[in-house]
Coordinates of C-alpha atoms in Angstrom, one line a residue:
M1 CA -56.8 50.2 -27.3
S2 CA -56.8 47.2 -24.9
T3 CA -53.4 46.1 -26.3
R4 CA -51.8 49.4 -25.5
L5 CA -53.3 49.2 -22.0
A6 CA -51.8 45.8 -21.4
A7 CA -48.4 46.9 -22.7
A8 CA -48.5 50.0 -20.4
L9 CA -49.5 47.9 -17.4
G10 CA -46.6 45.4 -18.1
A11 CA -44.1 48.2 -18.4
V12 CA -45.2 49.8 -15.1
A13 CA -45.1 46.4 -13.4
L14 CA -41.6 45.8 -14.7
L15 CA -40.5 49.2 -13.5
A16 CA -42.0 48.8 -10.1
A17 CA -40.4 45.4 -9.7
V18 CA -36.9 46.9 -10.5
L19 CA -37.5 49.8 -8.1
A20 CA -38.8 47.4 -5.4
G21 CA -35.4 45.6 -5.5
P22 CA -33.4 48.2 -3.6
A23 CA -36.3 48.8 -1.2
R24 CA -36.2 45.2 0.0
A25 CA -32.4 45.0 0.0
H26 CA -31.7 45.9 3.5
E27 CA -29.6 44.7 6.5
G28 CA -26.9 43.3 4.2
H29 CA -29.1 40.8 2.3
D30 CA -29.0 40.3 -1.4
H31 CA -32.1 38.7 -2.8
G32 CA -30.8 38.6 -6.4
A33 CA -31.6 35.6 -8.6
A34 CA -28.1 35.1 -10.1
Q35 CA -27.2 31.4 -10.4
P36 CA -23.9 30.2 -8.9
P37 CA -21.4 29.1 -11.5
V38 CA -20.7 25.4 -12.0
S39 CA -17.2 24.5 -10.7
K40 CA -15.0 22.8 -13.2
T41 CA -12.0 21.1 -11.7
I42 CA -10.9 19.0 -14.8
A43 CA -9.1 20.9 -17.5
P44 CA -10.0 20.1 -21.2
R45 CA -8.0 17.2 -22.6
G46 CA -7.8 14.7 -25.4
E47 CA -6.9 11.0 -25.4
A48 CA -5.7 8.5 -27.9
F49 CA -4.4 4.9 -27.7
S50 CA -3.2 2.0 -29.8
D51 CA -2.0 -1.5 -29.0
A52 CA 1.4 -0.1 -27.9
F53 CA 0.9 3.4 -26.6
E54 CA -1.6 5.6 -24.8
L55 CA -1.4 9.4 -25.2
V56 CA -3.0 12.2 -23.2
A57 CA -2.9 15.9 -24.5
I58 CA -3.7 18.8 -22.1
P59 CA -3.8 22.4 -23.3
R60 CA -3.1 25.1 -20.8
D61 CA -1.8 28.7 -21.1
G62 CA -0.8 28.3 -24.7
T63 CA 1.1 25.1 -24.1
L64 CA 0.2 21.6 -25.0
T65 CA 1.4 19.0 -22.5
L66 CA 1.6 15.4 -23.7
F67 CA 1.9 12.2 -21.5
L68 CA 2.9 9.0 -23.3
D69 CA 2.6 5.6 -21.6
R70 CA 2.6 1.9 -22.5
F71 CA -0.9 0.8 -23.1
R72 CA -0.7 -2.6 -21.4
T73 CA 1.4 -1.7 -18.4
N74 CA 0.8 2.1 -17.9
E75 CA 4.6 2.6 -17.7
P76 CA 5.8 6.1 -18.8
V77 CA 7.6 6.2 -22.1
T78 CA 10.7 8.4 -21.9
G79 CA 13.1 9.3 -24.6
A80 CA 10.5 9.1 -27.3
T81 CA 10.0 11.5 -30.3
I82 CA 6.5 13.0 -30.7
E83 CA 5.8 15.0 -33.8
V84 CA 2.4 16.7 -33.9
E85 CA 0.6 18.0 -37.0
T86 CA -0.7 21.5 -36.2
P87 CA -2.3 24.3 -38.2
E88 CA 1.1 25.8 -38.2
G89 CA 2.7 22.7 -39.6
P90 CA 4.5 19.7 -38.0
R91 CA 6.0 20.5 -34.6
T92 CA 8.2 18.2 -32.4
A93 CA 7.4 18.2 -28.7
S94 CA 10.3 18.6 -26.2
A95 CA 10.8 16.3 -23.2
T96 CA 10.3 17.7 -19.7
P97 CA 12.1 16.5 -16.4
G98 CA 8.7 15.1 -15.1
G99 CA 8.5 12.5 -17.9
G100 CA 6.1 14.5 -20.2
Y101 CA 6.4 16.4 -23.4
T102 CA 5.5 20.0 -24.1
L103 CA 4.7 21.9 -27.3
P104 CA 3.9 25.7 -27.7
T105 CA 0.3 25.9 -29.1
P106 CA -1.1 29.5 -28.9
W107 CA -3.8 28.6 -31.3
L108 CA -5.3 26.2 -28.8
S109 CA -6.5 29.1 -26.7
R110 CA -9.4 29.6 -29.1
P111 CA -12.6 27.7 -28.1
G112 CA -13.7 24.9 -30.3
R113 CA -12.7 21.5 -31.6
H114 CA -9.1 21.0 -32.5
D115 CA -8.0 17.8 -34.4
L116 CA -4.3 16.8 -34.0
V117 CA -2.2 13.9 -35.3
A118 CA 0.7 12.7 -33.2
T119 CA 3.5 10.5 -34.7
V120 CA 5.2 8.6 -31.8
T121 CA 8.6 7.0 -32.3
A122 CA 10.0 5.1 -29.3
G123 CA 12.9 2.8 -30.1
D124 CA 11.8 0.5 -32.9
A125 CA 8.1 1.2 -32.4
V126 CA 6.4 3.9 -34.6
D127 CA 2.7 4.7 -34.1
V128 CA 0.3 7.4 -35.4
L129 CA -2.3 8.6 -32.8
P130 CA -5.1 11.0 -33.8
V131 CA -6.1 13.3 -30.8
T132 CA -9.1 15.6 -30.6
V133 CA -9.0 18.4 -28.0
T134 CA -12.2 20.4 -27.4
V135 CA -11.6 23.8 -25.7
P136 CA -14.9 25.1 -24.1
A137 CA -15.9 28.7 -24.2
D138 CA -14.7 31.0 -21.3
A139 CA -16.7 30.2 -18.2
G140 CA -16.3 33.8 -17.0
A141 CA -17.8 35.5 -20.0
A142 CA -20.7 38.0 -19.4
I143 CA -24.3 36.7 -19.9
P144 CA -26.9 38.8 -21.6
A145 CA -28.3 41.6 -19.4
E146 CA -32.0 41.3 -20.6
P147 CA -32.7 37.7 -19.4
A148 CA -30.9 38.4 -16.1
A149 CA -33.0 41.6 -15.6
A150 CA -36.2 39.8 -16.4
R151 CA -35.4 37.1 -13.9
A152 CA -34.4 39.7 -11.3
A153 CA -37.7 41.6 -11.8
L154 CA -39.8 38.5 -11.3
A155 CA -37.9 37.8 -8.1
R156 CA -38.5 41.3 -6.9
V157 CA -42.2 41.1 -7.6
S158 CA -42.4 37.9 -5.6
E159 CA -40.5 39.5 -2.7
V160 CA -42.8 42.5 -2.7
A161 CA -45.9 40.4 -2.6
R162 CA -44.6 38.4 0.3
G163 CA -43.6 41.5 2.2
V164 CA -47.0 43.1 1.6
R165 CA -48.8 40.2 3.2
Q166 CA -46.5 40.2 6.2
R167 CA -46.9 43.9 6.9
L168 CA -50.6 43.9 6.4
G169 CA -50.9 41.2 8.9
A170 CA -48.8 43.3 11.3
G171 CA -51.1 46.4 10.8
D172 CA -48.5 48.8 9.4
P173 CA -50.2 52.3 9.2
I174 CA -48.1 53.5 6.3
L175 CA -48.9 50.5 4.2
V176 CA -52.6 50.8 5.1
G177 CA -52.7 54.4 4.0
A178 CA -50.9 53.5 0.7
V179 CA -53.5 50.8 0.1
A180 CA -56.3 53.3 0.7
V181 CA -54.8 55.8 -1.8
A182 CA -54.4 53.0 -4.3
F183 CA -58.0 52.0 -3.9
L184 CA -59.2 55.6 -4.6
L185 CA -57.0 55.8 -7.7
G186 CA -58.4 52.5 -8.8
V187 CA -61.9 54.0 -8.6
L188 CA -60.7 56.9 -10.7
V189 CA -59.2 54.6 -13.3
T190 CA -62.4 52.6 -13.5
A191 CA -64.4 55.8 -14.1
L192 CA -62.1 56.9 -16.9
A193 CA -62.1 53.5 -18.5
R194 CA -65.9 53.6 -18.7
G195 CA -65.7 56.9 -20.4
R196 CA -63.1 55.5 -22.9
R197 CA -61.0 58.6 -22.7
G198 CA -57.3 58.6 -21.9
V199 CA -57.5 55.0 -20.6
P200 CA -53.8 54.0 -21.2
T201 CA -52.4 57.2 -19.8
A202 CA -54.7 57.2 -16.7
A203 CA -54.1 53.6 -16.0
L204 CA -50.3 54.1 -16.4
I205 CA -50.3 57.0 -13.9
A206 CA -52.6 55.2 -11.4
V207 CA -50.7 52.0 -11.3
G208 CA -47.3 53.8 -11.3
I209 CA -48.3 56.0 -8.3
T210 CA -49.7 52.9 -6.4
L211 CA -46.5 50.9 -6.9
V212 CA -44.2 53.8 -6.1
L213 CA -46.2 54.4 -2.9
G214 CA -45.9 50.7 -2.0
T215 CA -42.2 50.8 -2.7
A216 CA -41.8 53.9 -0.5
A217 CA -43.6 52.1 2.2
F218 CA -41.1 49.3 2.2
A219 CA -38.0 51.5 1.8
H220 CA -36.7 51.8 5.3
G221 CA -33.3 51.7 6.8
D222 CA -29.8 51.2 5.3
D223 CA -30.7 53.0 2.0
D224 CA -27.1 53.7 1.3
R225 CA -26.5 50.0 0.4
E226 CA -29.2 49.9 -2.3
A227 CA -27.1 51.1 -5.2
P228 CA -24.5 48.2 -5.1
V229 CA -27.3 45.7 -4.9
R230 CA -29.1 47.2 -7.9
G231 CA -25.9 47.2 -9.9
A232 CA -25.3 43.6 -9.1
A233 CA -28.8 42.7 -10.2
L234 CA -28.8 44.6 -13.5
T235 CA -25.3 44.1 -14.7
G236 CA -26.1 40.5 -15.8
T237 CA -22.6 39.2 -15.4
R238 CA -21.7 35.9 -13.7
P239 CA -18.8 35.7 -11.4
A240 CA -15.7 34.2 -13.0
A241 CA -15.4 30.4 -12.6
P242 CA -12.4 29.1 -10.8
S243 CA -9.6 28.0 -13.0
A244 CA -9.5 24.3 -13.8
S245 CA -7.0 22.2 -11.9
D246 CA -6.3 18.5 -12.4
L247 CA -7.0 16.8 -9.0
A248 CA -7.5 13.2 -8.4
Q249 CA -11.1 12.7 -7.4
R250 CA -14.0 10.2 -7.2
L251 CA -16.7 11.1 -9.7
P252 CA -20.4 11.0 -9.0
D253 CA -20.7 7.7 -10.9
G254 CA -18.2 6.0 -8.5
S255 CA -15.3 6.0 -10.9
V256 CA -12.0 7.5 -10.0
F257 CA -10.3 10.3 -12.1
V258 CA -6.5 10.3 -11.7
P259 CA -4.6 12.7 -14.0
K260 CA -1.4 11.4 -15.6
P261 CA 1.0 13.4 -13.3
T262 CA -0.7 11.9 -10.3
Q263 CA -0.4 8.4 -11.8
R264 CA 3.3 9.0 -12.1
L265 CA 3.6 9.9 -8.5
L266 CA 1.5 6.9 -7.3
A267 CA 3.5 4.6 -9.7
L268 CA 0.2 3.0 -11.0
R269 CA 0.9 -0.1 -13.1
T270 CA -1.6 -2.3 -15.0
T271 CA -1.7 -5.6 -16.7
M272 CA -3.9 -7.2 -19.4
T273 CA -5.9 -10.1 -18.0
E274 CA -5.6 -13.5 -19.7
Q275 CA -7.7 -16.6 -19.2
G276 CA -5.8 -19.7 -18.1
S277 CA -6.0 -23.1 -16.4
F278 CA -4.2 -23.5 -13.0
H279 CA -3.9 -26.2 -10.3
R280 CA -6.1 -25.5 -7.3
S281 CA -4.1 -24.5 -4.2
V282 CA -4.7 -25.0 -0.5
E283 CA -3.5 -22.8 2.3
L284 CA -1.6 -24.5 5.1
P285 CA -0.3 -23.0 8.3
G286 CA 3.4 -23.5 8.7
R287 CA 6.6 -22.3 10.4
I288 CA 10.3 -22.1 9.7
I289 CA 12.4 -25.0 11.1
P290 CA 16.2 -25.7 10.7
D291 CA 17.4 -28.2 8.2
P292 CA 18.2 -31.3 10.4
N293 CA 21.3 -32.0 8.2
A294 CA 22.7 -28.5 8.7
S295 CA 21.9 -27.7 12.3
G296 CA 22.6 -29.1 15.8
V297 CA 22.4 -28.5 19.5
V298 CA 25.2 -28.3 22.0
Q299 CA 24.4 -30.2 25.2
S300 CA 26.4 -31.2 28.3
S301 CA 26.8 -35.0 28.8
V302 CA 27.5 -34.6 32.5
G303 CA 26.2 -32.1 35.0
G304 CA 28.6 -29.3 35.9
R305 CA 29.3 -25.6 36.2
L306 CA 29.5 -23.6 32.9
S307 CA 32.6 -21.6 32.2
P308 CA 33.6 -19.5 29.1
P309 CA 35.7 -21.0 26.4
P310 CA 39.5 -20.4 26.3
S311 CA 38.8 -17.1 24.4
G312 CA 37.1 -15.8 27.6
L313 CA 33.7 -14.9 26.1
F314 CA 30.6 -16.9 25.3
P315 CA 29.5 -16.6 21.6
R316 CA 26.6 -14.1 21.2
L317 CA 23.4 -14.7 19.2
G318 CA 24.1 -14.5 15.5
T319 CA 27.8 -15.3 15.9
R320 CA 29.1 -17.5 13.1
V321 CA 31.0 -20.5 14.4
R322 CA 32.9 -23.4 12.8
K323 CA 32.5 -27.1 13.3
G324 CA 34.6 -28.3 16.3
E325 CA 35.0 -24.8 17.8
V326 CA 34.8 -24.7 21.6
L327 CA 31.8 -22.7 22.7
A328 CA 31.9 -23.3 26.5
T329 CA 33.2 -25.7 29.1
V330 CA 31.5 -27.7 31.9
T331 CA 33.4 -28.4 35.1
P332 CA 31.7 -31.4 36.8
P333 CA 31.3 -31.1 40.6
I334 CA 33.2 -33.6 42.9
Q335 CA 31.5 -34.8 46.0
A336 CA 33.4 -35.2 49.4
V337 CA 33.2 -39.0 49.2
D338 CA 34.6 -39.0 45.7
V339 CA 37.4 -36.7 46.7
S340 CA 38.4 -39.2 49.5
D341 CA 38.3 -42.1 47.1
M342 CA 40.4 -40.2 44.6
R343 CA 43.0 -39.3 47.1
Q344 CA 43.2 -43.0 48.3
T345 CA 43.6 -44.2 44.7
Q346 CA 46.1 -41.5 44.1
G347 CA 48.2 -42.6 47.1
D348 CA 48.1 -46.3 46.0
L349 CA 49.2 -45.3 42.5
D350 CA 52.1 -43.2 43.8
Q351 CA 53.3 -46.2 46.0
Q352 CA 53.1 -48.7 43.2
I353 CA 54.9 -46.3 40.8
S354 CA 57.7 -45.9 43.4
I355 CA 58.1 -49.7 43.8
V356 CA 58.1 -50.3 40.1
E357 CA 60.6 -47.5 39.4
R358 CA 63.1 -49.2 41.9
R359 CA 62.5 -52.6 40.2
V360 CA 63.2 -51.1 36.8
D361 CA 66.5 -49.6 38.0
R362 CA 67.7 -52.9 39.5
Y363 CA 66.7 -54.8 36.3
R364 CA 68.7 -52.4 34.2
R365 CA 71.9 -53.0 36.2
L366 CA 71.4 -56.7 36.2
A367 CA 70.6 -56.8 32.5
L368 CA 74.1 -55.5 31.8
T369 CA 75.7 -58.6 33.4
G370 CA 73.2 -61.0 32.0
A371 CA 71.7 -62.0 35.3
V372 CA 68.2 -60.7 34.3
A373 CA 66.7 -61.3 30.9
Q374 CA 65.8 -58.4 28.7
T375 CA 62.1 -59.5 28.7
Q376 CA 61.8 -58.9 32.4
L377 CA 63.1 -55.4 32.0
D378 CA 60.6 -54.7 29.3
D379 CA 57.7 -56.0 31.4
A380 CA 58.8 -53.7 34.3
L381 CA 58.9 -50.7 32.0
A382 CA 55.5 -51.4 30.6
E383 CA 54.0 -51.8 34.1
L384 CA 55.6 -48.4 35.1
K385 CA 54.2 -46.6 32.1
G386 CA 50.6 -48.0 32.8
L387 CA 50.8 -46.8 36.4
Q388 CA 52.0 -43.3 35.4
D389 CA 49.1 -43.0 32.8
R390 CA 46.5 -43.9 35.4
R391 CA 48.0 -41.3 37.8
T392 CA 47.9 -38.7 35.0
A393 CA 44.3 -39.5 34.1
L394 CA 43.3 -39.1 37.7
D395 CA 44.8 -35.6 37.9
R396 CA 43.2 -34.7 34.6
I397 CA 39.7 -35.7 35.8
R398 CA 40.1 -33.4 38.8
R399 CA 41.4 -30.4 36.8
E400 CA 40.1 -30.4 33.2
P401 CA 36.4 -29.6 32.4
E402 CA 34.3 -31.0 29.5
P403 CA 34.5 -28.8 26.4
L404 CA 31.2 -28.0 24.5
V405 CA 32.0 -27.8 20.8
A406 CA 29.9 -26.7 17.7
P407 CA 28.6 -29.8 15.8
V408 CA 28.2 -28.0 12.4
D409 CA 29.1 -24.8 10.7
G410 CA 26.5 -22.0 11.1
V411 CA 25.4 -19.2 13.4
V412 CA 24.3 -19.3 17.0
A413 CA 20.5 -19.3 16.9
Q414 CA 19.9 -19.9 20.7
A415 CA 22.2 -19.4 23.7
A416 CA 21.5 -20.2 27.3
A417 CA 25.0 -20.0 28.7
V418 CA 25.8 -17.9 31.8
A419 CA 29.1 -18.0 33.7
G420 CA 28.7 -20.1 36.9
Q421 CA 25.4 -21.6 35.8
M422 CA 24.9 -25.3 36.7
A423 CA 24.1 -27.3 33.6
T424 CA 22.2 -30.6 33.9
P425 CA 22.9 -33.6 31.7
G426 CA 21.1 -33.3 28.4
Q427 CA 20.4 -29.5 28.8
M428 CA 20.6 -27.5 25.5
V429 CA 23.2 -24.8 25.9
F430 CA 23.5 -23.6 22.3
Q431 CA 21.7 -24.2 19.0
V432 CA 23.7 -23.8 15.8
V433 CA 21.8 -23.3 12.5
D434 CA 23.0 -22.8 9.0
P435 CA 20.8 -19.7 7.8
G436 CA 21.2 -20.7 4.2
R437 CA 19.5 -24.1 4.7
L438 CA 16.1 -23.8 6.2
W439 CA 12.9 -25.9 6.0
V440 CA 9.2 -25.2 6.3
E441 CA 6.9 -27.5 8.3
A442 CA 3.2 -27.2 7.5
L443 CA 0.2 -29.0 8.9
S444 CA -2.3 -30.4 6.4
F445 CA -5.7 -31.9 7.3
D446 CA -5.7 -33.8 3.9
A447 CA -3.2 -36.1 2.4
L448 CA -1.1 -34.2 -0.2
A449 CA 0.8 -35.6 -3.1
A450 CA 4.3 -34.4 -3.8
A451 CA 3.7 -30.7 -4.2
Q452 CA 6.7 -29.5 -6.3
D453 CA 5.1 -26.0 -6.9
A454 CA 4.5 -25.1 -3.3
T455 CA 5.2 -21.5 -2.1
A456 CA 5.2 -19.8 1.2
R457 CA 4.0 -16.3 2.0
L458 CA 5.4 -14.2 4.8
A459 CA 3.6 -11.6 6.8
D460 CA 5.4 -8.8 4.9
G461 CA 4.2 -10.1 1.5
R462 CA 7.4 -11.8 0.5
T463 CA 7.2 -15.3 -1.1
L464 CA 9.5 -18.3 -0.9
K465 CA 9.7 -21.1 -3.4
L466 CA 9.5 -24.5 -1.6
A467 CA 10.6 -28.0 -2.6
Y468 CA 8.6 -30.9 -1.2
Q469 CA 10.6 -33.2 1.2
G470 CA 8.1 -35.5 2.7
S471 CA 5.1 -35.9 5.0
G472 CA 4.6 -37.8 8.2
L473 CA 2.6 -41.0 8.8
A474 CA 1.7 -40.1 12.4
D475 CA -0.9 -37.3 13.0
R476 CA 0.1 -34.3 15.0
N477 CA -2.9 -32.5 16.5
Q478 CA -5.2 -34.3 14.1
A479 CA -3.1 -33.0 11.1
I480 CA -0.4 -34.4 8.9
P481 CA 3.0 -32.7 9.1
V482 CA 4.4 -31.8 5.7
Q483 CA 8.0 -30.6 5.2
F484 CA 9.4 -28.4 2.5
A485 CA 12.9 -27.1 1.8
V486 CA 13.3 -23.4 1.1
Q487 CA 14.8 -22.7 -2.3
G488 CA 16.8 -19.7 -3.2
D489 CA 17.6 -16.7 -1.0
A490 CA 16.6 -17.4 2.7
S491 CA 18.0 -14.2 4.1
G492 CA 15.9 -12.5 6.8
L493 CA 14.2 -15.8 7.9
R494 CA 14.0 -16.8 11.5
V495 CA 13.6 -20.3 13.0
G496 CA 10.1 -20.5 14.4
Q497 CA 8.7 -17.8 12.1
F498 CA 5.1 -18.4 11.0
V499 CA 4.3 -18.6 7.2
T500 CA 1.4 -19.5 5.0
V501 CA 2.1 -22.4 2.7
L502 CA 0.2 -22.6 -0.6
A503 CA 0.5 -26.1 -1.9
G504 CA -0.8 -27.1 -5.3
T505 CA -3.2 -30.1 -5.8
D506 CA -4.1 -32.2 -8.8
T507 CA -7.5 -30.3 -9.3
E508 CA -7.5 -27.8 -12.1
Q509 CA -9.6 -24.7 -12.4
A510 CA -9.9 -21.9 -14.9
G511 CA -9.7 -18.1 -14.2
L512 CA -7.5 -15.0 -14.3
A513 CA -4.2 -14.9 -12.4
L514 CA -3.5 -11.5 -10.8
P515 CA -1.0 -10.3 -8.2
R516 CA -2.3 -10.2 -4.7
A517 CA -1.6 -6.4 -4.6
A518 CA -4.3 -6.0 -7.3
V519 CA -7.1 -7.0 -5.0
V520 CA -8.2 -4.5 -2.3
R521 CA -10.9 -4.7 0.3
A522 CA -13.6 -2.2 -0.2
G523 CA -15.5 -0.4 2.6
N524 CA -18.3 -2.9 2.6
G525 CA -15.8 -5.8 3.0
Q526 CA -16.0 -6.9 -0.7
D527 CA -12.9 -7.7 -2.8
V528 CA -12.5 -5.4 -5.7
V529 CA -10.0 -4.7 -8.5
Y530 CA -9.7 -1.4 -10.4
E531 CA -10.2 -1.5 -14.2
H532 CA -8.3 1.0 -16.2
T533 CA -11.2 2.1 -18.5
T534 CA -9.7 5.2 -20.1
A535 CA -6.4 6.9 -19.9
E536 CA -7.2 8.8 -16.6
R537 CA -10.3 6.9 -15.3
F538 CA -10.5 3.8 -13.2
E539 CA -13.6 1.9 -12.1
A540 CA -13.9 -0.6 -9.2
R541 CA -15.1 -4.1 -10.2
P542 CA -16.2 -6.5 -7.5
V543 CA -14.5 -9.9 -7.9
R544 CA -14.5 -13.4 -6.3
V545 CA -10.9 -14.6 -5.7
E546 CA -9.3 -17.9 -4.6
P547 CA -5.7 -18.6 -3.5
L548 CA -3.3 -19.6 -6.3
D549 CA 0.2 -19.2 -4.9
G550 CA 2.2 -17.0 -2.6
G551 CA 2.2 -14.0 -5.0
R552 CA -1.0 -14.4 -7.0
V553 CA -4.7 -15.0 -6.7
L554 CA -7.2 -16.5 -9.1
V555 CA -10.1 -14.3 -10.1
A556 CA -13.0 -16.7 -10.7
E557 CA -15.7 -14.1 -11.4
G558 CA -16.0 -10.3 -11.8
V559 CA -13.8 -9.4 -14.7
G560 CA -13.1 -11.1 -18.0
P561 CA -10.0 -11.5 -20.2
G562 CA -8.7 -8.6 -22.1
T563 CA -9.3 -6.1 -19.2
R564 CA -6.6 -3.7 -18.0
V565 CA -6.4 -4.1 -14.2
V566 CA -4.3 -2.1 -11.8
T567 CA -1.6 -4.4 -10.3
Q568 CA 0.5 -1.8 -8.5
G569 CA -0.9 1.1 -6.4
A570 CA -4.4 -0.2 -6.1
E571 CA -4.4 0.5 -2.3
L572 CA -3.5 4.1 -3.0
L573 CA -6.1 4.4 -5.7
D574 CA -8.8 3.1 -3.3
Q575 CA -8.1 6.0 -0.9
V576 CA -9.1 8.7 -3.5
R577 CA -12.2 10.5 -2.5

């Protein structure tokens, strides 16, 4: 008998809890206990790799999309043939414009584990890659109604108990009356229980009336909105989960998930690290200087007024000139005293020329009769010619300016010529530089041996190969000047441009050589590289680096050999959140 009483009381309690749900659902609130769905933003996929290839398979909407890359470099493989063994037999995937491959696979819509075998043929390389794709059950399927109803009932009972305490404390007359009635019914039930007659039925009726009265006491206002809330609590279905979409994101463990299509957009490239021994390098501040054998300056030897060349225009910056070409002219000023002296000298010369000319005429007539020797006539002619040359030189000094000519072939690197400007002796008017022959001068605080493997790094990341030319014996600002010649293409360089010179020394050290672009600065200021752990996952590895040359750094600690490290696109990868 006690068992049936307990069962009856449990049923009534469950019924009252369900009925109490709509009574407390008022003013737009839903106190249901339905759990929010877990958001899945990564679609199911499968991966496979070998020494040559890396394959990613993504099923979606009855189509299997395949992405094939080189394992070591992460370069997309296009133009390959991929044959997949499916339950329907072997099928060949077709290439897509985006660099992937697709294959119709309607049977992949069924949840479960699907084992595939892909045969890849790319050029002379043939590889077999087994791929396993696990399709989870539909996230939006309905959940059983009974567990949801039981959880909702327990939540309703808790809400009712809390509401009773609040309203009793506020002195609600309706609730006080309901409690009094329930007390009287409890006395009746106790009497019946002692008589052992109709105990289950009486208890069921008493408890049911008590809870219904309590429920009615709480049912107030906005009753029209109770039905939808009750339906949501009893249906037992979970809202459909959002459809999976492949988005680059940083996972809770700190690793970065980047789907293959995004890797193609970011042009991510990797390399396999290898242990090696390298000469230790030192960084030196330097600047670009012209080659002293292929450059020169144009200066005025005497002071004077600048004038344009015969072409009428001064050469502009960057103008290519030839050796011996006139770039400007300098007209020396003549003082008043000098003008007086020149005029006196000019008069004396004119007088002497007139006397000698008459003497030459007389000697010519007398030479015909033999009265004057031919030698006397020749001496008079020579004296006349010398006087005429002196007179011509004096006129030329007054009229002709000094030409300023280019000393070498090249381009005008500096120009300070303005028409009418007074140039002082020794003032530089033009600098001509051959842009194909430039040097780098660095300052070293230690004596360096002949560094044949030196390189220079520019501010934009470019590197220049340098050939050692020599070092000075005299200190300059407590440092030793070291000069290098730029090898190869020197286009875009400017005289005076600052560079960083990395010169090798005789000291050797072991480590991993990586491009400078592979090392990024994390938010905490630490240098990190990104390891390509799986096909679409990257993990940041803190490293300690040292300079190696203009384009590479030496990783001394942090990663070991045989690790795939991102060498291109690491900066973009570090921005993924």
